Backbone as JSON Lines, residues from 0, in Angstrom:
{"i":0,"aa":"M","n":[57.9,-77.02,23.62],"ca":[56.81,-76.22,23.99],"c":[55.47,-76.75,23.33]}
{"i":1,"aa":"S","n":[54.43,-76.61,23.87],"ca":[53.11,-77.27,23.43],"c":[52.64,-76.23,22.48]}
{"i":2,"aa":"W","n":[51.6,-77.0,21.45],"ca":[51.05,-75.92,20.44],"c":[50.06,-74.92,21.17]}
{"i":3,"aa":"L","n":[49.38,-75.14,22.35],"ca":[48.64,-74.26,23.04],"c":[49.57,-73.07,23.32]}
{"i":4,"aa":"T","n":[50.75,-73.24,24.02],"ca":[51.77,-72.17,24.48],"c":[51.98,-71.5,23.19]}
{"i":5,"aa":"K","n":[52.39,-72.04,22.19],"ca":[52.79,-71.4,20.86],"c":[51.7,-70.57,20.28]}
{"i":6,"aa":"S","n":[50.43,-71.08,20.39],"ca":[49.27,-70.48,19.73],"c":[48.95,-69.18,20.69]}
{"i":7,"aa":"W","n":[49.14,-69.3,22.09],"ca":[49.01,-68.1,22.99],"c":[49.88,-67.04,22.85]}
{"i":8,"aa":"Q","n":[51.16,-67.36,22.45],"ca":[52.24,-66.29,22.31],"c":[52.02,-65.64,21.03]}
{"i":9,"aa":"A","n":[51.58,-66.39,19.94],"ca":[51.41,-65.73,18.8],"c":[50.24,-64.87,18.74]}
{"i":10,"aa":"L","n":[49.06,-65.15,19.42],"ca":[48.0,-64.3,19.67],"c":[48.43,-63.14,20.44]}
{"i":11,"aa":"A","n":[49.14,-63.24,21.5],"ca":[49.7,-62.17,22.41],"c":[50.53,-61.13,21.34]}
{"i":12,"aa":"R","n":[51.27,-61.58,20.42],"ca":[52.18,-60.84,19.66],"c":[51.18,-60.02,18.57]}
{"i":13,"aa":"S","n":[50.29,-60.8,18.04],"ca":[49.11,-59.99,17.21],"c":[48.36,-59.14,17.88]}
{"i":14,"aa":"L","n":[48.08,-59.33,19.13],"ca":[47.15,-58.26,19.72],"c":[48.12,-56.98,20.15]}
{"i":15,"aa":"E","n":[49.3,-57.27,20.51],"ca":[50.34,-56.05,20.84],"c":[50.51,-55.25,19.53]}
{"i":16,"aa":"A","n":[50.81,-55.78,18.17],"ca":[51.04,-55.27,16.97],"c":[49.74,-54.43,16.67]}
{"i":17,"aa":"A","n":[48.64,-55.04,16.95],"ca":[47.28,-54.37,16.53],"c":[46.95,-53.27,17.33]}
{"i":18,"aa":"H","n":[47.51,-53.15,18.64],"ca":[47.16,-52.2,19.51],"c":[48.25,-51.0,19.23]}
{"i":19,"aa":"R","n":[49.48,-51.3,18.68],"ca":[50.34,-50.27,18.25],"c":[50.06,-49.48,17.12]}
{"i":20,"aa":"R","n":[49.42,-50.4,16.28],"ca":[48.88,-49.63,15.13],"c":[47.51,-48.76,15.14]}
{"i":21,"aa":"L","n":[46.74,-49.3,16.16],"ca":[45.68,-48.53,16.52],"c":[45.89,-47.16,17.2]}
{"i":22,"aa":"R","n":[46.86,-47.27,18.18],"ca":[47.4,-46.1,18.94],"c":[47.94,-45.22,17.96]}
{"i":23,"aa":"D","n":[48.91,-45.6,17.01],"ca":[49.5,-44.61,15.99],"c":[48.46,-43.98,15.35]}
{"i":24,"aa":"R","n":[47.46,-44.9,14.75],"ca":[46.32,-44.03,13.94],"c":[45.43,-43.08,14.55]}
{"i":25,"aa":"L","n":[45.41,-43.29,16.01],"ca":[44.71,-42.25,16.73],"c":[45.33,-41.12,17.07]}
{"i":26,"aa":"R","n":[46.79,-41.05,16.83],"ca":[47.34,-39.75,17.25],"c":[47.34,-38.68,16.18]}
{"i":27,"aa":"P","n":[47.29,-37.7,16.55],"ca":[47.14,-36.54,15.5],"c":[48.59,-36.47,14.74]}
{"i":28,"aa":"D","n":[48.38,-36.12,13.39],"ca":[49.78,-35.94,12.67],"c":[50.72,-34.65,13.23]}
{"i":29,"aa":"I","n":[51.91,-35.02,13.13],"ca":[52.63,-33.69,13.41],"c":[52.66,-32.69,12.16]}
{"i":30,"aa":"R","n":[52.41,-31.58,12.4],"ca":[52.24,-30.59,11.42],"c":[53.49,-29.52,11.31]}
{"i":31,"aa":"V","n":[53.86,-28.9,10.31],"ca":[54.66,-27.97,10.06],"c":[54.02,-26.59,10.57]}
{"i":32,"aa":"H","n":[54.58,-25.66,11.26],"ca":[54.22,-24.27,11.71],"c":[55.4,-23.42,11.36]}
{"i":33,"aa":"M","n":[55.33,-22.64,10.43],"ca":[56.47,-21.67,10.24],"c":[56.41,-20.6,11.33]}
{"i":34,"aa":"V","n":[57.53,-20.14,11.91],"ca":[57.42,-19.01,12.83],"c":[58.7,-18.29,12.61]}
{"i":35,"aa":"T","n":[58.7,-16.99,13.06],"ca":[59.87,-16.11,12.88],"c":[61.03,-16.3,13.89]}
{"i":36,"aa":"E","n":[60.59,-16.67,15.1],"ca":[61.66,-17.14,16.19],"c":[61.18,-18.36,16.78]}
{"i":37,"aa":"R","n":[62.05,-18.88,17.68],"ca":[62.09,-19.98,18.5],"c":[60.63,-19.82,19.41]}
{"i":38,"aa":"P","n":[59.65,-20.42,19.57],"ca":[58.63,-20.35,20.45],"c":[59.1,-20.51,21.99]}
{"i":39,"aa":"T","n":[58.42,-20.08,22.8],"ca":[58.94,-20.13,24.0],"c":[58.1,-21.45,24.64]}
{"i":40,"aa":"Q","n":[56.95,-21.43,24.3],"ca":[55.97,-22.48,24.75],"c":[55.77,-23.5,23.59]}
{"i":41,"aa":"L","n":[56.19,-24.84,23.39],"ca":[55.66,-25.65,22.28],"c":[54.34,-26.32,22.62]}
{"i":42,"aa":"R","n":[53.87,-26.73,21.6],"ca":[52.5,-27.47,21.79],"c":[52.75,-28.96,21.05]}
{"i":43,"aa":"P","n":[52.22,-29.89,21.59],"ca":[52.43,-31.32,20.96],"c":[52.04,-31.43,19.81]}
{"i":44,"aa":"H","n":[52.58,-32.19,18.86],"ca":[52.17,-32.59,17.34],"c":[52.38,-31.38,16.44]}
{"i":45,"aa":"R","n":[53.27,-30.52,16.78],"ca":[53.64,-29.27,15.9],"c":[55.04,-29.38,15.79]}
{"i":46,"aa":"L","n":[55.7,-29.14,14.49],"ca":[57.17,-28.85,14.26],"c":[57.15,-27.39,13.87]}
{"i":47,"aa":"Y","n":[57.83,-26.62,14.73],"ca":[58.02,-25.25,14.48],"c":[59.27,-25.11,13.73]}
{"i":48,"aa":"V","n":[59.08,-24.49,12.53],"ca":[60.3,-24.19,11.64],"c":[60.53,-22.55,11.57]}
{"i":49,"aa":"T","n":[61.64,-22.16,11.79],"ca":[62.26,-21.01,11.53],"c":[62.68,-20.85,10.23]}
{"i":50,"aa":"R","n":[62.63,-19.72,9.45],"ca":[63.35,-19.59,8.19],"c":[64.52,-18.51,8.06]}
{"i":51,"aa":"Q","n":[65.25,-18.75,7.33],"ca":[66.41,-17.53,6.83],"c":[66.08,-17.51,5.5]}
{"i":52,"aa":"A","n":[66.82,-16.48,4.79],"ca":[66.63,-16.17,3.3],"c":[66.54,-17.11,2.5]}
{"i":53,"aa":"D","n":[67.41,-18.21,2.48],"ca":[67.21,-19.33,1.43],"c":[66.83,-20.63,2.06]}
{"i":54,"aa":"G","n":[65.92,-20.59,2.79],"ca":[65.09,-21.83,3.19],"c":[65.03,-22.08,4.73]}
{"i":55,"aa":"P","n":[64.47,-23.09,5.26],"ca":[64.36,-23.5,6.72],"c":[65.62,-23.44,7.28]}
{"i":56,"aa":"A","n":[65.65,-23.02,8.55],"ca":[66.84,-22.68,9.51],"c":[66.91,-23.97,10.51]}
{"i":57,"aa":"F","n":[65.77,-23.71,11.4],"ca":[65.79,-24.62,12.66],"c":[64.44,-25.22,12.7]}
{"i":58,"aa":"G","n":[64.4,-26.31,13.43],"ca":[63.18,-26.9,13.72],"c":[63.3,-27.25,15.24]}
{"i":59,"aa":"F","n":[61.91,-27.15,15.74],"ca":[61.71,-27.33,17.3],"c":[60.49,-28.16,17.5]}
{"i":60,"aa":"L","n":[60.61,-29.15,18.32],"ca":[59.23,-29.96,18.46],"c":[59.46,-30.77,20.03]}
{"i":61,"aa":"L","n":[58.27,-31.01,20.4],"ca":[58.44,-31.99,21.69],"c":[58.69,-33.21,21.22]}
{"i":62,"aa":"C","n":[59.6,-33.99,22.18],"ca":[59.84,-35.41,21.87],"c":[58.35,-36.06,21.78]}
{"i":63,"aa":"P","n":[58.36,-36.86,20.77],"ca":[57.06,-37.66,20.71],"c":[56.95,-38.64,21.68]}
{"i":64,"aa":"C","n":[57.94,-39.14,22.33],"ca":[57.78,-40.22,23.29],"c":[57.04,-39.63,24.49]}
{"i":65,"aa":"G","n":[56.87,-38.54,24.63],"ca":[56.24,-37.86,25.85],"c":[56.97,-37.52,27.01]}
{"i":66,"aa":"C","n":[58.27,-37.62,26.78],"ca":[59.1,-37.05,27.8],"c":[59.28,-35.46,28.2]}
{"i":67,"aa":"G","n":[58.65,-34.78,27.23],"ca":[58.44,-33.27,27.38],"c":[59.74,-32.67,26.94]}
{"i":68,"aa":"E","n":[60.86,-33.28,26.51],"ca":[61.99,-32.38,26.13],"c":[61.91,-31.76,24.71]}
{"i":69,"aa":"T","n":[62.51,-30.82,24.61],"ca":[62.42,-30.21,23.19],"c":[63.53,-30.63,22.42]}
{"i":70,"aa":"L","n":[63.11,-31.01,21.08],"ca":[64.11,-31.42,20.17],"c":[64.54,-30.41,19.22]}
{"i":71,"aa":"H","n":[65.7,-30.16,18.81],"ca":[66.24,-29.1,18.24],"c":[66.97,-29.59,17.09]}
{"i":72,"aa":"L","n":[66.25,-29.24,15.8],"ca":[66.91,-29.79,14.52],"c":[67.54,-28.64,13.65]}
{"i":73,"aa":"R","n":[68.7,-28.89,13.01],"ca":[69.3,-27.69,12.17],"c":[69.0,-28.14,10.89]}
{"i":74,"aa":"F","n":[68.59,-27.18,9.93],"ca":[68.01,-27.69,8.46],"c":[69.18,-26.88,7.3]}
{"i":75,"aa":"F","n":[70.13,-26.42,8.13],"ca":[71.03,-25.39,6.91],"c":[72.32,-25.69,7.35]}
{"i":76,"aa":"G","n":[73.24,-25.33,6.48],"ca":[74.71,-25.26,6.78],"c":[75.4,-26.5,6.62]}
{"i":77,"aa":"E","n":[76.64,-26.63,6.77],"ca":[77.52,-27.88,6.89],"c":[77.65,-28.61,7.81]}
{"i":78,"aa":"R","n":[77.33,-27.9,9.11],"ca":[77.57,-28.51,10.6],"c":[76.7,-29.78,10.66]}
{"i":79,"aa":"R","n":[77.04,-30.7,11.23],"ca":[76.15,-31.95,11.51],"c":[75.99,-32.06,13.07]}
{"i":80,"aa":"P","n":[74.69,-32.76,13.45],"ca":[73.78,-33.22,12.6],"c":[73.04,-32.27,11.77]}
{"i":81,"aa":"R","n":[72.45,-32.51,10.53],"ca":[71.64,-31.67,9.9],"c":[70.54,-32.77,9.12]}
{"i":82,"aa":"W","n":[69.25,-31.94,9.16],"ca":[68.21,-32.65,8.69],"c":[67.71,-31.87,7.37]}
{"i":83,"aa":"Q","n":[66.82,-32.62,6.68],"ca":[65.97,-32.07,5.69],"c":[64.5,-31.99,6.08]}
{"i":84,"aa":"V","n":[63.82,-31.03,5.88],"ca":[62.3,-30.95,6.27],"c":[61.4,-30.68,5.02]}
{"i":85,"aa":"R","n":[60.27,-31.25,4.71],"ca":[59.36,-31.21,3.89],"c":[58.01,-31.22,4.47]}
{"i":86,"aa":"H","n":[57.01,-30.71,3.92],"ca":[55.39,-30.9,4.24],"c":[54.81,-31.03,2.9]}
{"i":87,"aa":"D","n":[53.62,-31.65,3.22],"ca":[52.63,-31.88,2.06],"c":[51.72,-30.9,2.22]}
{"i":88,"aa":"A","n":[50.58,-31.03,1.16],"ca":[49.66,-29.79,1.11],"c":[48.81,-29.73,2.35]}
{"i":89,"aa":"R","n":[48.69,-30.73,3.18],"ca":[48.13,-30.63,4.41],"c":[48.96,-30.35,5.38]}
{"i":90,"aa":"G","n":[50.13,-29.88,5.44],"ca":[51.06,-29.41,6.41],"c":[51.67,-30.35,7.3]}
{"i":91,"aa":"R","n":[51.58,-31.79,6.74],"ca":[52.1,-32.82,7.51],"c":[53.72,-32.77,7.31]}
{"i":92,"aa":"A","n":[54.41,-33.09,8.38],"ca":[55.79,-32.82,8.35],"c":[56.52,-34.25,7.91]}
{"i":93,"aa":"S","n":[57.61,-34.04,7.22],"ca":[58.56,-35.22,6.82],"c":[59.95,-34.61,7.27]}
{"i":94,"aa":"V","n":[60.54,-35.46,8.02],"ca":[62.05,-34.99,8.39],"c":[63.04,-36.31,7.91]}
{"i":95,"aa":"T","n":[64.31,-36.02,7.38],"ca":[65.05,-37.06,7.2],"c":[66.45,-36.37,7.34]}
{"i":96,"aa":"P","n":[67.35,-37.21,7.81],"ca":[67.16,-38.73,8.16],"c":[66.53,-38.75,9.41]}
{"i":97,"aa":"S","n":[66.74,-40.09,10.01],"ca":[66.0,-40.27,11.28],"c":[66.47,-39.38,12.48]}
{"i":98,"aa":"V","n":[65.62,-39.16,13.49],"ca":[66.11,-38.22,14.55],"c":[66.41,-39.32,15.74]}
{"i":99,"aa":"W","n":[67.65,-39.28,16.45],"ca":[68.05,-40.23,17.27],"c":[68.6,-39.26,18.48]}
{"i":100,"aa":"R","n":[67.84,-39.39,19.79],"ca":[68.32,-38.56,20.78],"c":[69.48,-39.56,21.46]}
{"i":101,"aa":"Q","n":[70.54,-38.84,21.72],"ca":[71.81,-39.63,22.25],"c":[71.84,-39.46,23.87]}
{"i":102,"aa":"A","n":[70.91,-38.67,24.29],"ca":[70.84,-38.62,25.86],"c":[69.55,-38.63,26.29]}
{"i":103,"aa":"G","n":[69.11,-38.56,27.38],"ca":[67.84,-38.54,27.88],"c":[66.94,-39.66,27.59]}
{"i":104,"aa":"C","n":[65.79,-39.62,26.95],"ca":[64.85,-40.78,26.59],"c":[65.58,-41.63,25.53]}
{"i":105,"aa":"R","n":[66.58,-41.11,24.69],"ca":[67.1,-41.83,23.65],"c":[66.19,-42.44,22.59]}
{"i":106,"aa":"S","n":[65.07,-41.52,22.3],"ca":[64.21,-41.88,21.33],"c":[64.87,-41.83,19.86]}
{"i":107,"aa":"H","n":[64.41,-42.91,19.03],"ca":[65.0,-42.78,17.67],"c":[63.66,-43.07,16.8]}
{"i":108,"aa":"F","n":[63.54,-42.14,15.87],"ca":[62.46,-42.21,15.04],"c":[62.63,-41.69,13.61]}
{"i":109,"aa":"I","n":[61.61,-41.73,12.7],"ca":[61.51,-41.32,11.63],"c":[60.26,-40.51,11.41]}
{"i":110,"aa":"L","n":[60.23,-39.26,10.95],"ca":[59.07,-38.62,10.94],"c":[58.67,-38.58,9.27]}
{"i":111,"aa":"T","n":[57.56,-38.98,8.99],"ca":[57.18,-39.21,7.54],"c":[55.75,-38.82,7.43]}
{"i":112,"aa":"S","n":[55.28,-37.84,6.68],"ca":[53.78,-37.6,6.38],"c":[53.15,-37.35,7.71]}
{"i":113,"aa":"G","n":[53.87,-36.76,8.9],"ca":[53.37,-36.38,9.94],"c":[53.33,-37.5,10.8]}
{"i":114,"aa":"R","n":[53.65,-38.61,10.4],"ca":[53.72,-39.74,11.36],"c":[54.97,-40.46,11.99]}
{"i":115,"aa":"V","n":[55.04,-40.78,13.3],"ca":[56.27,-41.07,13.86],"c":[56.37,-42.52,13.63]}
{"i":116,"aa":"R","n":[57.63,-43.01,13.04],"ca":[57.85,-44.39,12.92],"c":[58.93,-44.75,13.88]}
{"i":117,"aa":"W","n":[58.83,-45.48,14.93],"ca":[60.04,-45.74,15.66],"c":[60.97,-46.7,15.19]}
{"i":118,"aa":"C","n":[62.25,-46.54,15.29],"ca":[63.14,-47.4,14.9],"c":[63.75,-48.25,16.08]}
């Protein structure tokens, strides 16, 4: 492979990475919204969290890939899968462990400080 081809490929990879970083920075953060019951209509960039007496119960958010599916997250009990949710002073959501859809779009991501990090 010639040096010109290698240089062109390296440039293309760099531009793709820069595009991904810029696109991710321009997207709004995902923020926690506490609700008393599951909303009927979900809005993008919001993690709706229902509560029970001893803490968060369930979370609902639109899949960040854009497929339009609602993701259901359980934050309590012994049943798996189960996640933990936190938010900072600005309301930006963090969810652990990663969220991995086993059907549909098969998205796999980590939500940290309101930002989606694709796995």
